[in-house]
XYZ file of C-alpha atoms in Angstrom:
428
model
C 258.146 159.382 97.719
C 259.314 162.883 100.115
C 258.883 166.085 98.302
C 261.327 168.471 96.504
C 264.102 170.872 97.414
C 261.966 173.727 95.601
C 264.880 175.337 94.177
C 266.135 179.408 95.369
C 265.012 182.259 93.064
C 267.701 185.070 92.572
C 266.909 187.752 90.354
C 268.719 190.290 89.043
C 267.256 194.092 88.279
C 266.911 193.341 84.811
C 265.480 190.253 85.295
C 262.827 191.698 87.297
C 261.714 194.518 84.371
C 261.340 192.359 82.595
C 259.018 189.731 84.640
C 257.227 193.055 86.367
C 257.691 194.184 82.255
C 255.782 190.606 81.035
C 253.406 191.379 83.639
C 251.943 194.727 82.591
C 252.283 194.295 78.637
C 248.399 193.437 78.308
C 249.929 192.501 74.699
C 251.299 189.626 77.404
C 249.561 185.908 76.535
C 247.952 184.871 80.082
C 249.976 181.857 80.586
C 253.193 183.795 79.971
C 251.561 186.622 82.577
C 250.673 183.801 84.635
C 253.611 181.685 85.790
C 255.535 184.913 85.712
C 253.995 186.155 88.804
C 254.900 182.392 90.219
C 258.559 183.370 89.559
C 258.820 186.735 90.965
C 256.976 185.477 94.256
C 259.427 182.722 94.424
C 262.452 185.039 94.884
C 260.544 187.147 97.591
C 263.104 187.613 100.926
C 261.131 185.332 103.043
C 261.440 182.985 100.000
C 258.010 181.284 100.316
C 257.147 178.038 100.031
C 255.360 176.567 96.988
C 252.301 175.564 99.406
C 252.232 179.758 99.913
C 252.570 180.105 96.420
C 250.092 178.343 95.162
C 247.612 179.757 97.841
C 248.668 183.684 96.894
C 248.404 183.363 92.985
C 245.969 180.187 92.538
C 246.933 177.312 91.346
C 247.884 173.899 92.412
C 251.654 173.515 94.370
C 252.287 171.560 92.126
C 252.552 173.803 89.453
C 253.780 176.561 91.385
C 256.599 174.088 92.045
C 257.211 173.285 88.041
C 258.108 176.416 87.077
C 259.584 177.937 89.858
C 262.067 174.507 88.229
C 261.666 175.038 84.771
C 262.307 179.255 85.555
C 265.576 178.479 87.573
C 267.124 175.201 85.497
C 266.257 176.877 82.045
C 265.929 180.944 82.615
C 262.833 182.946 80.775
C 262.663 180.510 77.823
C 262.147 177.754 80.152
C 257.876 179.839 81.424
C 257.830 178.410 77.301
C 255.385 175.526 75.903
C 257.353 172.114 75.905
C 258.341 170.527 72.689
C 254.796 167.874 72.299
C 256.625 164.856 70.660
C 252.739 164.558 69.049
C 250.889 161.405 67.771
C 253.748 158.881 65.454
C 253.459 160.068 61.638
C 251.505 157.161 59.856
C 252.457 158.045 56.377
C 255.450 157.000 54.683
C 258.418 159.225 53.834
C 257.707 158.448 49.997
C 254.510 160.247 49.823
C 255.092 162.813 51.811
C 257.917 162.900 48.975
C 255.320 162.511 46.316
C 251.859 165.159 47.916
C 255.566 167.483 47.853
C 256.367 167.084 44.512
C 253.265 166.972 42.780
C 252.247 170.250 44.611
C 255.393 171.919 43.173
C 254.704 171.445 39.222
C 250.776 172.899 37.041
C 248.606 170.960 37.163
C 249.459 170.865 33.968
C 252.397 168.923 33.931
C 250.582 166.574 36.853
C 247.728 166.696 33.317
C 245.210 167.671 35.028
C 241.905 170.172 32.697
C 242.049 173.161 35.970
C 244.126 175.817 36.462
C 244.909 176.031 39.604
C 245.766 173.013 43.112
C 243.121 172.484 45.258
C 243.482 169.947 48.298
C 240.824 166.830 46.312
C 242.713 167.363 42.615
C 246.709 166.947 44.828
C 245.131 164.365 46.500
C 243.274 162.121 44.096
C 247.328 163.104 41.777
C 248.057 161.534 44.358
C 246.190 158.032 44.064
C 246.655 157.847 40.905
C 249.918 158.167 40.691
C 250.588 155.678 43.909
C 247.589 153.737 44.582
C 247.748 154.081 47.906
C 244.543 153.896 49.894
C 243.106 157.156 50.412
C 245.082 159.683 51.916
C 242.430 162.799 53.405
C 242.304 166.252 52.973
C 243.025 167.174 56.189
C 246.784 164.989 55.719
C 247.757 167.261 52.913
C 247.595 170.662 55.184
C 249.347 168.559 57.090
C 251.626 168.213 54.420
C 252.086 171.233 52.864
C 251.688 173.412 55.741
C 255.120 171.815 57.475
C 257.037 172.940 54.564
C 254.560 176.483 54.091
C 254.141 175.330 50.780
C 250.790 176.746 49.551
C 250.138 175.679 45.594
C 246.456 177.315 45.964
C 248.121 181.292 45.913
C 249.801 182.754 43.545
C 251.586 186.146 42.685
C 252.158 189.184 40.137
C 255.542 188.472 39.440
C 257.507 190.877 36.810
C 260.070 189.144 35.055
C 263.274 191.572 34.201
C 264.395 191.235 30.421
C 266.781 193.441 30.772
C 270.550 191.553 30.949
C 272.704 194.064 32.935
C 270.134 194.091 35.392
C 272.675 193.425 37.697
C 275.237 196.023 36.056
C 272.659 198.717 36.401
C 271.506 197.956 39.914
C 275.171 197.770 41.524
C 276.627 200.972 39.892
C 272.902 202.998 41.288
C 273.423 201.477 44.720
C 277.227 202.906 45.050
C 275.406 206.193 43.740
C 273.524 206.346 46.565
C 275.705 205.020 48.891
C 278.630 208.030 48.039
C 275.896 210.342 47.555
C 277.179 212.500 50.388
C 280.886 212.143 49.686
C 281.013 213.301 46.546
C 278.233 215.927 47.749
C 281.058 217.013 49.604
C 283.752 216.735 46.396
C 281.172 218.485 43.590
C 279.175 216.571 42.304
C 275.628 215.623 42.970
C 273.310 212.448 42.431
C 269.109 213.884 41.355
C 267.289 211.113 41.445
C 264.231 213.105 38.911
C 260.662 210.948 38.068
C 256.803 212.080 36.983
C 253.646 211.403 39.437
C 251.446 211.479 36.485
C 247.324 211.201 37.057
C 246.709 212.576 40.346
C 243.014 212.907 41.163
C 241.725 216.171 41.910
C 238.817 215.318 43.784
C 236.288 217.087 45.636
C 234.169 215.609 48.144
C 230.365 216.464 48.003
C 230.089 216.674 51.797
C 232.951 218.210 54.457
C 235.148 216.023 56.093
C 234.297 215.142 60.240
C 237.070 214.874 62.204
C 237.401 212.697 64.454
C 235.296 212.694 68.085
C 236.721 211.338 71.219
C 235.621 207.333 70.102
C 234.953 208.377 66.402
C 237.166 207.989 63.368
C 237.984 211.102 60.959
C 234.306 210.630 58.448
C 234.565 211.564 54.880
C 232.063 211.828 52.588
C 232.940 208.047 49.757
C 231.123 210.470 46.591
C 233.403 213.018 44.969
C 233.594 215.385 41.976
C 236.331 214.717 39.727
C 237.926 218.368 38.333
C 240.842 216.978 35.805
C 243.958 215.643 36.509
C 247.859 217.075 37.020
C 250.895 215.506 36.204
C 253.545 216.442 39.357
C 257.736 216.742 37.582
C 260.277 215.383 40.297
C 263.996 216.440 41.091
C 265.393 215.308 44.155
C 268.862 215.339 45.346
C 269.624 212.401 46.785
C 272.219 214.264 49.394
C 270.076 216.496 50.487
C 266.754 215.944 50.164
C 265.933 219.120 48.734
C 263.193 218.801 45.553
C 262.822 221.316 42.192
C 258.843 220.577 40.936
C 256.927 220.907 37.807
C 253.720 221.431 37.929
C 251.441 220.835 34.138
C 249.196 218.674 32.730
C 251.357 216.717 30.945
C 254.433 214.937 30.377
C 255.536 215.561 26.429
C 259.326 215.259 26.553
C 258.413 219.945 26.767
C 257.866 219.074 29.435
C 260.237 217.143 30.368
C 263.082 219.999 29.096
C 261.180 222.460 30.975
C 261.667 220.572 33.895
C 265.760 219.738 33.780
C 266.114 223.208 32.957
C 263.969 224.682 36.115
C 265.167 221.806 38.811
C 269.490 222.978 36.998
C 268.761 226.035 38.103
C 266.859 225.312 41.763
C 269.061 222.720 43.323
C 273.069 223.020 44.499
C 275.473 223.973 41.572
C 278.202 221.920 41.505
C 281.717 220.352 39.458
C 279.108 217.277 38.115
C 275.879 216.319 37.919
C 274.537 212.395 38.020
C 270.372 212.661 36.939
C 268.417 208.945 37.802
C 265.802 207.853 35.759
C 263.557 205.379 33.938
C 263.418 204.419 30.926
C 259.766 206.202 29.574
C 261.079 207.336 26.493
C 260.856 211.546 27.285
C 263.859 211.229 29.785
C 266.129 209.866 26.305
C 264.248 211.919 23.218
C 266.039 214.526 21.050
C 265.420 217.854 23.445
C 266.891 216.098 25.902
C 270.926 215.346 24.634
C 270.573 219.015 22.579
C 270.000 220.443 26.413
C 272.393 217.901 27.580
C 274.901 219.134 25.081
C 274.584 222.647 25.834
C 275.665 222.081 29.132
C 278.855 220.365 28.629
C 279.842 222.190 25.843
C 279.662 219.122 23.620
C 278.860 219.041 20.183
C 275.844 217.730 19.343
C 274.635 215.721 15.552
C 271.514 214.555 15.534
C 272.695 212.685 12.043
C 273.968 210.240 15.200
C 270.821 210.775 17.758
C 268.595 209.114 15.667
C 268.200 206.376 17.231
C 267.124 205.643 20.781
C 270.159 203.397 22.112
C 272.349 206.609 20.583
C 270.924 208.729 22.728
C 271.059 206.934 25.820
C 274.877 206.477 25.049
C 275.116 209.722 24.576
C 273.263 210.332 27.319
C 274.857 208.106 29.567
C 278.477 209.603 28.208
C 280.444 209.723 31.425
C 283.365 212.014 29.645
C 279.555 214.862 30.369
C 279.593 216.240 32.433
C 275.700 215.764 33.188
C 275.854 211.824 33.138
C 272.150 210.499 33.102
C 271.945 206.459 35.061
C 268.676 204.692 33.034
C 267.192 202.465 35.982
C 267.019 199.238 34.567
C 264.235 197.552 33.109
C 261.754 196.925 35.239
C 263.959 198.273 37.628
C 262.351 201.527 38.675
C 261.902 201.283 42.357
C 265.471 201.728 42.257
C 264.964 205.154 41.578
C 264.535 206.894 44.864
C 262.022 210.188 43.582
C 259.533 207.184 43.645
C 259.960 207.534 47.321
C 259.158 210.282 47.664
C 255.673 209.916 45.902
C 254.783 207.746 48.386
C 255.322 210.831 51.008
C 253.091 212.709 49.068
C 250.517 210.405 48.526
C 249.741 209.125 51.955
C 249.685 213.218 53.272
C 248.856 215.231 50.398
C 246.941 213.011 47.930
C 245.264 210.440 49.290
C 242.496 212.475 52.281
C 242.460 215.791 50.078
C 238.991 217.178 49.161
C 239.650 219.934 46.798
C 238.111 222.383 44.903
C 239.463 223.535 42.532
C 242.856 222.682 40.316
C 243.631 225.688 40.679
C 242.840 224.768 44.527
C 245.156 221.303 44.164
C 247.684 222.928 42.561
C 247.335 225.882 45.275
C 247.051 223.608 48.274
C 250.534 221.616 46.304
C 253.038 223.844 45.863
C 252.443 224.814 49.563
C 253.240 221.306 50.435
C 256.330 221.185 48.371
C 257.453 224.626 49.985
C 256.885 223.757 53.351
C 258.247 220.345 52.367
C 261.065 221.625 51.453
C 261.012 223.845 54.171
C 260.947 221.451 57.867
C 261.095 217.547 56.061
C 263.621 217.143 52.884
C 266.538 214.823 54.408
C 268.452 212.129 53.018
C 266.467 208.965 51.936
C 268.516 206.065 54.711
C 269.241 203.329 51.510
C 270.404 200.049 52.798
C 269.982 198.338 49.289
C 272.684 196.811 47.821
C 272.063 195.486 43.847
C 272.825 192.503 45.773
C 269.752 190.064 46.047
C 268.301 189.351 49.204
C 267.008 186.819 51.453
C 265.387 185.969 54.678
C 266.085 182.766 56.340
C 263.065 182.309 57.421
C 259.329 182.064 55.039
C 257.559 185.608 55.301
C 253.656 182.769 55.877
C 256.287 180.884 57.872
C 256.930 183.420 60.378
C 253.653 184.721 60.238
C 252.138 181.787 61.149
C 254.189 181.255 63.991
C 253.782 185.380 65.949
C 249.944 184.025 65.457
C 250.471 180.846 67.745
C 253.040 182.943 70.317
C 256.461 181.626 68.995
C 257.714 184.695 67.468
C 257.344 188.712 65.904
C 256.878 189.609 63.420
C 256.180 192.854 62.625
C 257.273 196.901 62.199
C 256.950 197.012 66.601
C 257.204 193.954 67.778
C 255.814 193.474 71.174
C 257.690 193.321 74.552
C 257.079 189.673 75.606
C 258.101 188.537 71.932
C 261.581 191.144 72.157
C 262.493 189.135 74.773
C 261.176 186.073 73.688
C 262.804 185.399 70.206
C 265.225 188.306 68.200
C 264.200 189.101 64.913
C 265.116 187.341 61.700
C 267.295 189.259 59.662
C 268.294 189.242 56.528
C 271.608 187.335 55.176
C 272.840 188.116 51.820
C 272.974 185.259 49.403
C 276.010 183.837 49.553
C 277.860 184.268 45.631
């Protein structure tokens, strides 16, 4: 049989740079790095033969010729292993469908005594229904794995009982999207929320700083010095903060914070306040304060019920308009984003000798944040449902097998071979 002629490999500067980056990166699988070296050898000016390349990289000449031809015909994706057919399926399609349908129901719906599916329970249920031969646990596992179905796992899910959830979420997201333009036109969007139960902890031993080859070490035993409450208002357009630190979060505390925030934040013609549905946010004291700010009549007799107070505060004709997030939708409040920053940068690793020391250092942190770090958050959610093309669990499994990237900072070979799976809007 005649020996096939080795194809000529001509690399552009970009392709050569990508192949060299694959070889240098420590995260690149050894197989990809080895094949990239073969291609770079084949692209030399003297056009070496497969035998020469095999001697240089330490492999058989047929191996060098194989990856040389694959790259010449398919390019960079050709360096991957070809899809293999595998053993033919021995389980019939109806059986597979029945296994998936059983796993997609609750055990009590199949008259099982357990409350959580296992492979053995699914196998027993399928055998009782189909009266077939024994089906192995591994077969059921492969069937469920193919469709990314994990009935043994569960997660907490909070139902939103608000009938107007989508409308309220869309309104708040529109405020965020137009916050900068509204700010330039004299309208300020403010997110207000409380961070309660901030523990004041003092480590019994001093924290040891990091050393070469050793992490920071913190004493696990601590002394409690009480808790504090932070009431915070965030200007969406600028990221500036106005805060109040105290021991309680009563309606009187919240009104005092609103007065302080109104004095510290920029003065505008109109204000939009975004809050959750905590009862102190729509108390009679808050209604009295808003009525005084807006110069409108205040009649306590007409504001005895919570629905009446929320309607009064949400009146769009007022100078100060309160937008309440949907029930179980407090994550739409941008103040929650800053609380995450506060926990990571200040609370999680701090050691405070007393409540006064905590308040003093927290005040210093907040002032420094306002001066050097305050910025508007980039809000990308628009209130519409998001759907991912590929389930998270399947994508993570593909990453472990080297077939997909799924991380904030994908590796170099992942960026070259696999584009990120973007979100797509759900069709209306």
